[in-house]
Amino acid sequence: TECPMALGVTELKTEERPFVGCSFLRNQDWEEGKVEIIPYSDRRVAAAAVSAGTAVYKALGIRDYGRLDFRVDNSGQLLFIEAATHPHITPGSSFDIAAGLHGWSFSEMVRELISLAQYRYAQKNDA
């Protein structure tokens, strides 16, 4: 069986609200450079995110890689938003930054993703 591994927990930091009354980011906020991806600062919440993320990963049957998105309320409670099973893996993306927190360069991260897929494919064909 596959054992999920959390690369790192990141958060989106914004200087301002995208617009009054809205707590969600819009596509144009990324384009205007109002968003920064940084390591999550609260270790307790980050550990809870890894635990919850592992459970969600297994429950949804995600394979190889994915990004799980949570919101955190004012009390530190995690709220699961979505599973991105094919997130952007471009340099500077949240997935790339999380891989960097794990100690991987961009090239190492890409090699690992390819290796995971090759292993799964080989297991399927050996069965």
PDB file of C-alpha atoms in Angstrom:
ATOM      1  CA  THR A   1       0.000   0.000   0.000  1.00  0.00           C
ATOM      2  CA  GLU A   2       1.007   3.554  -0.649  1.00  0.00           C
ATOM      3  CA  CYS A   3       2.068   5.713   2.279  1.00  0.00           C
ATOM      4  CA  PRO A   4       1.373   9.417   1.741  1.00  0.00           C
ATOM      5  CA  MET A   5       4.103  11.904   2.573  1.00  0.00           C
ATOM      6  CA  ALA A   6       3.505  15.559   3.349  1.00  0.00           C
ATOM      7  CA  LEU A   7       6.122  17.751   1.728  1.00  0.00           C
ATOM      8  CA  GLY A   8       5.403  20.920   3.656  1.00  0.00           C
ATOM      9  CA  VAL A   9       2.581  23.160   4.774  1.00  0.00           C
ATOM     10  CA  THR A  10       2.279  26.556   3.149  1.00  0.00           C
ATOM     11  CA  GLU A  11      -0.103  29.463   3.391  1.00  0.00           C
ATOM     12  CA  LEU A  12      -1.163  32.250   1.104  1.00  0.00           C
ATOM     13  CA  LYS A  13      -0.281  35.653   2.474  1.00  0.00           C
ATOM     14  CA  THR A  14      -2.049  38.708   1.122  1.00  0.00           C
ATOM     15  CA  GLU A  15      -1.425  42.353   1.890  1.00  0.00           C
ATOM     16  CA  GLU A  16      -5.060  43.247   1.540  1.00  0.00           C
ATOM     17  CA  ARG A  17      -8.454  41.676   1.130  1.00  0.00           C
ATOM     18  CA  PRO A  18      -9.207  40.916  -2.529  1.00  0.00           C
ATOM     19  CA  PHE A  19     -12.305  43.071  -2.198  1.00  0.00           C
ATOM     20  CA  VAL A  20     -14.596  44.191   0.598  1.00  0.00           C
ATOM     21  CA  GLY A  21     -16.703  41.396   2.042  1.00  0.00           C
ATOM     22  CA  CYS A  22     -14.815  38.614   0.253  1.00  0.00           C
ATOM     23  CA  SER A  23     -12.429  36.206   1.915  1.00  0.00           C
ATOM     24  CA  PHE A  24     -11.492  34.294  -1.216  1.00  0.00           C
ATOM     25  CA  LEU A  25      -8.751  35.125  -3.668  1.00  0.00           C
ATOM     26  CA  ARG A  26      -9.641  35.885  -7.244  1.00  0.00           C
ATOM     27  CA  ASN A  27      -7.572  35.077 -10.336  1.00  0.00           C
ATOM     28  CA  GLN A  28      -6.702  38.736 -10.871  1.00  0.00           C
ATOM     29  CA  ASP A  29      -5.161  38.881  -7.375  1.00  0.00           C
ATOM     30  CA  TRP A  30      -2.453  36.459  -8.511  1.00  0.00           C
ATOM     31  CA  GLU A  31      -1.842  38.460 -11.655  1.00  0.00           C
ATOM     32  CA  GLU A  32      -1.376  41.686  -9.732  1.00  0.00           C
ATOM     33  CA  GLY A  33       1.146  40.057  -7.386  1.00  0.00           C
ATOM     34  CA  LYS A  34      -0.908  40.507  -4.232  1.00  0.00           C
ATOM     35  CA  VAL A  35      -0.329  36.929  -3.091  1.00  0.00           C
ATOM     36  CA  GLU A  36       2.774  35.356  -1.549  1.00  0.00           C
ATOM     37  CA  ILE A  37       3.212  31.658  -0.718  1.00  0.00           C
ATOM     38  CA  ILE A  38       5.072  31.169   2.570  1.00  0.00           C
ATOM     39  CA  PRO A  39       5.700  28.329   5.066  1.00  0.00           C
ATOM     40  CA  TYR A  40       2.820  28.031   7.542  1.00  0.00           C
ATOM     41  CA  SER A  41       3.890  29.701  10.757  1.00  0.00           C
ATOM     42  CA  ASP A  42       1.834  27.877  13.438  1.00  0.00           C
ATOM     43  CA  ARG A  43       3.475  24.488  14.000  1.00  0.00           C
ATOM     44  CA  ARG A  44       0.469  23.080  15.884  1.00  0.00           C
ATOM     45  CA  VAL A  45      -1.917  23.891  13.045  1.00  0.00           C
ATOM     46  CA  ALA A  46       0.628  22.691  10.453  1.00  0.00           C
ATOM     47  CA  ALA A  47       0.902  19.327  12.263  1.00  0.00           C
ATOM     48  CA  ALA A  48      -2.904  19.074  12.346  1.00  0.00           C
ATOM     49  CA  ALA A  49      -2.975  19.861   8.601  1.00  0.00           C
ATOM     50  CA  VAL A  50      -0.518  17.022   7.891  1.00  0.00           C
ATOM     51  CA  SER A  51      -2.622  14.601   9.949  1.00  0.00           C
ATOM     52  CA  ALA A  52      -5.905  15.691   8.350  1.00  0.00           C
ATOM     53  CA  GLY A  53      -4.305  15.793   4.916  1.00  0.00           C
ATOM     54  CA  THR A  54      -3.060  12.227   5.249  1.00  0.00           C
ATOM     55  CA  ALA A  55      -6.557  11.052   6.175  1.00  0.00           C
ATOM     56  CA  VAL A  56      -8.133  12.961   3.262  1.00  0.00           C
ATOM     57  CA  TYR A  57      -5.502  11.659   0.822  1.00  0.00           C
ATOM     58  CA  LYS A  58      -6.262   8.067   1.815  1.00  0.00           C
ATOM     59  CA  ALA A  59     -10.051   8.533   1.945  1.00  0.00           C
ATOM     60  CA  LEU A  60     -10.159  10.026  -1.550  1.00  0.00           C
ATOM     61  CA  GLY A  61      -7.771   7.442  -3.018  1.00  0.00           C
ATOM     62  CA  ILE A  62      -5.388  10.060  -4.390  1.00  0.00           C
ATOM     63  CA  ARG A  63      -2.395   8.590  -6.219  1.00  0.00           C
ATOM     64  CA  ASP A  64       1.144   9.874  -6.744  1.00  0.00           C
ATOM     65  CA  TYR A  65       0.701  13.516  -5.691  1.00  0.00           C
ATOM     66  CA  GLY A  66      -1.812  16.221  -4.927  1.00  0.00           C
ATOM     67  CA  ARG A  67      -2.373  19.400  -2.988  1.00  0.00           C
ATOM     68  CA  LEU A  68      -4.963  19.588  -0.239  1.00  0.00           C
ATOM     69  CA  ASP A  69      -6.400  22.989   0.544  1.00  0.00           C
ATOM     70  CA  PHE A  70      -7.652  23.982   3.969  1.00  0.00           C
ATOM     71  CA  ARG A  71      -8.833  27.191   5.553  1.00  0.00           C
ATOM     72  CA  VAL A  72      -8.052  27.924   9.176  1.00  0.00           C
ATOM     73  CA  ASP A  73     -10.567  29.770  11.305  1.00  0.00           C
ATOM     74  CA  ASN A  74      -9.682  32.208  14.093  1.00  0.00           C
ATOM     75  CA  SER A  75      -9.528  29.396  16.667  1.00  0.00           C
ATOM     76  CA  GLY A  76      -7.071  27.330  14.589  1.00  0.00           C
ATOM     77  CA  GLN A  77      -9.705  24.850  13.397  1.00  0.00           C
ATOM     78  CA  LEU A  78      -8.967  23.356   9.960  1.00  0.00           C
ATOM     79  CA  LEU A  79     -11.699  23.399   7.344  1.00  0.00           C
ATOM     80  CA  PHE A  80     -11.115  21.171   4.302  1.00  0.00           C
ATOM     81  CA  ILE A  81     -11.802  23.040   1.050  1.00  0.00           C
ATOM     82  CA  GLU A  82     -10.655  20.859  -1.853  1.00  0.00           C
ATOM     83  CA  ALA A  83      -8.208  18.326  -3.206  1.00  0.00           C
ATOM     84  CA  ALA A  84      -6.212  19.443  -6.218  1.00  0.00           C
ATOM     85  CA  THR A  85      -5.135  16.104  -7.677  1.00  0.00           C
ATOM     86  CA  HIS A  86      -3.117  17.745 -10.443  1.00  0.00           C
ATOM     87  CA  PRO A  87      -1.860  21.014  -8.954  1.00  0.00           C
ATOM     88  CA  HIS A  88       0.522  23.328 -10.740  1.00  0.00           C
ATOM     89  CA  ILE A  89       4.078  22.088 -10.270  1.00  0.00           C
ATOM     90  CA  THR A  90       5.818  24.985 -11.973  1.00  0.00           C
ATOM     91  CA  PRO A  91       8.759  26.730 -10.305  1.00  0.00           C
ATOM     92  CA  GLY A  92       7.419  29.018  -7.580  1.00  0.00           C
ATOM     93  CA  SER A  93       4.065  27.222  -7.308  1.00  0.00           C
ATOM     94  CA  SER A  94       2.752  26.229  -3.882  1.00  0.00           C
ATOM     95  CA  PHE A  95       3.646  22.591  -4.634  1.00  0.00           C
ATOM     96  CA  ASP A  96       7.209  23.582  -5.535  1.00  0.00           C
ATOM     97  CA  ILE A  97       7.514  25.679  -2.383  1.00  0.00           C
ATOM     98  CA  ALA A  98       6.196  22.801  -0.249  1.00  0.00           C
ATOM     99  CA  ALA A  99       8.745  20.469  -1.894  1.00  0.00           C
ATOM    100  CA  GLY A 100      11.439  23.000  -0.995  1.00  0.00           C
ATOM    101  CA  LEU A 101      10.325  22.820   2.646  1.00  0.00           C
ATOM    102  CA  HIS A 102      10.896  19.071   2.357  1.00  0.00           C
ATOM    103  CA  GLY A 103      14.419  19.775   1.111  1.00  0.00           C
ATOM    104  CA  TRP A 104      13.858  19.027  -2.570  1.00  0.00           C
ATOM    105  CA  SER A 105      14.941  21.218  -5.429  1.00  0.00           C
ATOM    106  CA  PHE A 106      12.493  21.658  -8.302  1.00  0.00           C
ATOM    107  CA  SER A 107      14.355  19.002 -10.333  1.00  0.00           C
ATOM    108  CA  GLU A 108      14.341  16.554  -7.427  1.00  0.00           C
ATOM    109  CA  MET A 109      10.609  17.076  -6.964  1.00  0.00           C
ATOM    110  CA  VAL A 110       9.893  16.382 -10.642  1.00  0.00           C
ATOM    111  CA  ARG A 111      12.119  13.274 -10.589  1.00  0.00           C
ATOM    112  CA  GLU A 112      10.281  11.994  -7.496  1.00  0.00           C
ATOM    113  CA  LEU A 113       6.862  12.502  -9.112  1.00  0.00           C
ATOM    114  CA  ILE A 114       7.986  10.601 -12.206  1.00  0.00           C
ATOM    115  CA  SER A 115       9.456   7.856 -10.029  1.00  0.00           C
ATOM    116  CA  LEU A 116       6.188   7.454  -8.113  1.00  0.00           C
ATOM    117  CA  ALA A 117       4.208   7.115 -11.325  1.00  0.00           C
ATOM    118  CA  GLN A 118       6.717   4.625 -12.781  1.00  0.00           C
ATOM    119  CA  TYR A 119       6.587   2.527  -9.604  1.00  0.00           C
ATOM    120  CA  ARG A 120       2.778   2.466  -9.610  1.00  0.00           C
ATOM    121  CA  TYR A 121       2.729   1.562 -13.314  1.00  0.00           C
ATOM    122  CA  ALA A 122       5.243  -1.251 -12.783  1.00  0.00           C
ATOM    123  CA  GLN A 123       3.213  -2.622  -9.840  1.00  0.00           C
ATOM    124  CA  LYS A 124       0.047  -2.605 -11.955  1.00  0.00           C
ATOM    125  CA  ASN A 125       1.767  -4.459 -14.825  1.00  0.00           C
ATOM    126  CA  ASP A 126       3.387  -7.028 -12.510  1.00  0.00           C
ATOM    127  CA  ALA A 127       0.022  -8.015 -11.052  1.00  0.00           C
TER     128      ALA A 127
END
